[in-house]
Short mmCIF file of C-alpha atoms in Angstrom, two decimals:
data_model
loop_
_atom_site.label_atom_id
_atom_site.label_comp_id
_atom_site.label_asym_id
_atom_site.label_seq_id
_atom_site.Cartn_x
_atom_site.Cartn_y
_atom_site.Cartn_z
CA MET A 22 0.00 0.00 0.00
CA LYS A 23 1.34 3.40 -0.93
CA THR A 24 1.28 6.01 1.77
CA LEU A 25 1.11 9.76 1.70
CA GLU A 26 4.85 9.93 2.37
CA GLU A 27 5.52 8.02 -0.84
CA PHE A 28 3.41 10.29 -3.02
CA ALA A 29 5.49 12.58 -5.26
CA PHE A 30 3.81 15.96 -4.88
CA SER A 31 6.38 17.30 -7.34
CA ASP A 32 4.57 15.29 -10.05
CA ALA A 33 1.35 17.15 -9.20
CA PRO A 34 2.34 20.72 -8.27
CA HIS A 35 -1.28 21.92 -8.50
CA ILE A 36 -2.19 19.78 -5.47
CA PRO A 37 -1.66 21.61 -2.14
CA ALA A 38 0.64 19.22 -0.27
CA SER A 39 0.25 21.06 3.04
CA LEU A 40 -3.55 20.71 2.92
CA VAL A 41 -3.34 17.00 2.10
CA ARG A 42 -0.86 16.42 4.94
CA ASN A 43 -3.06 18.40 7.33
CA LEU A 44 -6.07 16.26 6.43
CA ALA A 45 -4.00 13.13 6.97
CA GLU A 46 -3.58 14.12 10.61
CA GLY A 47 -7.25 13.26 11.05
CA GLY A 48 -8.62 16.32 12.82
CA TYR A 49 -11.65 16.16 10.55
CA LEU A 50 -12.65 12.92 12.32
CA SER A 51 -13.04 14.51 15.74
CA ARG A 52 -14.84 17.48 14.18
CA SER A 53 -17.10 15.18 12.08
CA GLU A 54 -16.28 17.15 8.96
CA PRO A 55 -16.96 16.01 5.43
CA ILE A 56 -14.23 15.98 2.81
CA ILE A 57 -14.95 16.12 -0.89
CA PHE A 58 -11.81 15.17 -2.73
CA LEU A 59 -12.05 16.23 -6.35
CA ALA A 60 -9.03 15.22 -8.40
CA THR A 61 -8.62 13.99 -11.92
CA GLN A 62 -5.47 12.12 -10.99
CA GLU A 63 -6.60 8.59 -10.02
CA ARG A 64 -3.23 7.77 -8.44
CA ALA A 65 -3.60 10.65 -6.00
CA ARG A 66 -7.18 9.74 -5.08
CA ARG A 67 -6.26 6.06 -4.58
CA THR A 68 -3.18 6.81 -2.48
CA TRP A 69 -4.85 9.37 -0.25
CA ARG A 70 -8.11 7.56 0.37
CA ARG A 71 -6.18 4.43 1.37
CA ASP A 72 -3.78 6.40 3.52
CA TRP A 73 -6.56 8.31 5.30
CA ARG A 74 -8.54 5.09 5.92
CA TRP A 75 -5.44 3.40 7.27
CA ARG A 76 -4.71 6.34 9.59
CA ALA A 77 -8.29 6.35 10.87
CA CYS A 78 -8.09 2.61 11.53
CA ARG A 79 -4.82 3.15 13.40
CA GLN A 80 -6.76 5.55 15.65
CA ARG A 81 -9.17 2.66 16.27
CA LYS A 82 -11.99 4.38 14.40
CA PRO A 83 -14.62 2.20 12.73
CA VAL A 84 -14.17 2.83 8.99
CA ARG A 85 -16.02 1.63 5.92
CA PHE A 86 -15.09 2.05 2.27
CA THR A 87 -17.46 1.72 -0.65
CA THR A 88 -18.07 3.07 -4.10
CA ALA A 89 -21.13 5.22 -4.69
CA ALA A 90 -22.56 2.53 -6.98
CA GLN A 91 -22.06 -0.23 -4.38
CA LEU A 92 -23.68 1.88 -1.66
CA VAL A 93 -26.68 2.74 -3.84
CA ASN A 94 -27.10 -0.93 -4.80
CA GLU A 95 -27.00 -1.98 -1.14
CA LEU A 96 -29.53 0.68 -0.16
CA THR A 97 -31.84 -0.14 -3.08
CA GLU A 98 -31.80 -3.85 -2.22
CA ALA A 99 -32.50 -3.02 1.43
CA LYS A 100 -35.43 -0.82 0.45
CA ASN A 101 -36.86 -3.58 -1.74
CA LYS A 102 -36.61 -6.02 1.18
CA SER A 103 -38.10 -3.50 3.66
CA GLU A 104 -34.78 -3.40 5.52
CA LEU A 105 -33.75 0.16 4.69
CA ASN A 106 -33.94 1.43 8.26
CA ARG A 107 -31.67 -1.36 9.54
CA VAL A 108 -29.11 -0.85 6.77
CA THR A 109 -29.18 2.94 7.13
CA ASN A 110 -28.58 2.61 10.88
CA ARG A 111 -25.60 0.34 10.20
CA TRP A 112 -24.03 3.05 8.03
CA THR A 113 -24.34 5.59 10.85
CA ARG A 114 -22.21 3.48 13.23
CA TYR A 115 -18.97 4.12 11.34
CA GLU A 116 -16.92 7.12 12.41
CA LEU A 117 -15.66 7.43 8.84
CA ILE A 118 -17.09 6.28 5.57
CA VAL A 119 -15.26 6.76 2.30
CA ILE A 120 -17.48 6.91 -0.77
CA ASP A 121 -15.37 6.53 -3.87
CA GLU A 122 -16.21 7.22 -7.50
CA MET A 123 -18.98 9.71 -6.77
CA ALA A 124 -20.54 10.99 -9.98
CA TYR A 125 -19.03 8.27 -12.17
CA VAL A 126 -22.38 6.67 -12.96
CA ALA A 127 -25.69 8.42 -13.47
CA MET A 128 -28.38 7.14 -11.15
CA PRO A 129 -32.14 7.36 -10.95
CA GLU A 130 -33.56 10.00 -8.64
CA ALA A 131 -34.73 7.41 -6.09
CA ALA A 132 -31.20 5.98 -5.85
CA ALA A 133 -29.68 9.45 -5.51
CA GLU A 134 -32.12 10.21 -2.68
CA LEU A 135 -30.97 7.09 -0.82
CA LEU A 136 -27.34 8.12 -1.18
CA PHE A 137 -28.20 11.62 -0.02
CA GLN A 138 -29.99 10.14 3.01
CA ILE A 139 -26.80 8.41 4.15
CA ILE A 140 -24.59 11.47 3.67
CA ALA A 141 -27.06 13.92 5.21
CA GLY A 142 -27.72 11.56 8.12
CA ARG A 143 -24.04 11.74 9.06
CA ALA A 144 -23.84 15.55 8.97
CA GLU A 145 -22.14 16.91 12.08
CA ARG A 146 -22.17 13.43 13.66
CA ALA A 147 -19.54 11.50 11.74
CA ALA A 148 -17.00 12.11 9.00
CA VAL A 149 -17.40 11.21 5.37
CA ILE A 150 -14.89 11.39 2.53
CA VAL A 151 -16.22 11.54 -1.01
CA THR A 152 -13.85 11.14 -3.94
CA THR A 153 -14.67 12.11 -7.49
CA ASN A 154 -13.10 13.28 -10.71
CA LEU A 155 -16.16 15.24 -11.82
CA PRO A 156 -16.35 19.02 -11.22
CA PHE A 157 -19.32 20.15 -9.11
CA SER A 158 -20.80 21.94 -12.12
CA GLU A 159 -21.29 18.52 -13.75
CA TRP A 160 -22.78 16.67 -10.76
CA THR A 161 -26.27 17.16 -12.16
CA THR A 162 -25.32 14.56 -14.77
CA MET A 163 -25.30 12.04 -11.91
CA PHE A 164 -27.96 13.51 -9.62
CA PRO A 165 -31.17 14.20 -11.55
CA ASN A 166 -32.37 16.50 -8.76
CA ALA A 167 -29.95 19.45 -8.57
CA ARG A 168 -30.93 20.13 -4.92
CA LEU A 169 -29.41 16.80 -3.91
#
């Protein structure tokens, strides 16, 4: 596993190394802050999301990683089986969830609402990291409802 220390910031001078290192310290966890990590460089996203998960685990924080598509599929299946409340509650127990590949795949409005429910339900209670390569201005291509 590559760590933050192994990442060559000189290869990506547009990325603020001091900010990335500051986030790696994990203060966002105790403050229950969300992080939206928008970067077109897959290597950077992969390295940092793994490093930040690893650091949170080292602090003995319950952590869960998923892709947006996997999370939406899990929530949709739970809704179809009338188990949505149980599954949603399980997602609130983690002190950090990392949702990767946000805005890679367009989703129906009902699926986007389920994803929003998980993220909004964690607001100010637990941290979430979202990674994407899509600028915010293009998120409406994934979320049919612009308010979400």
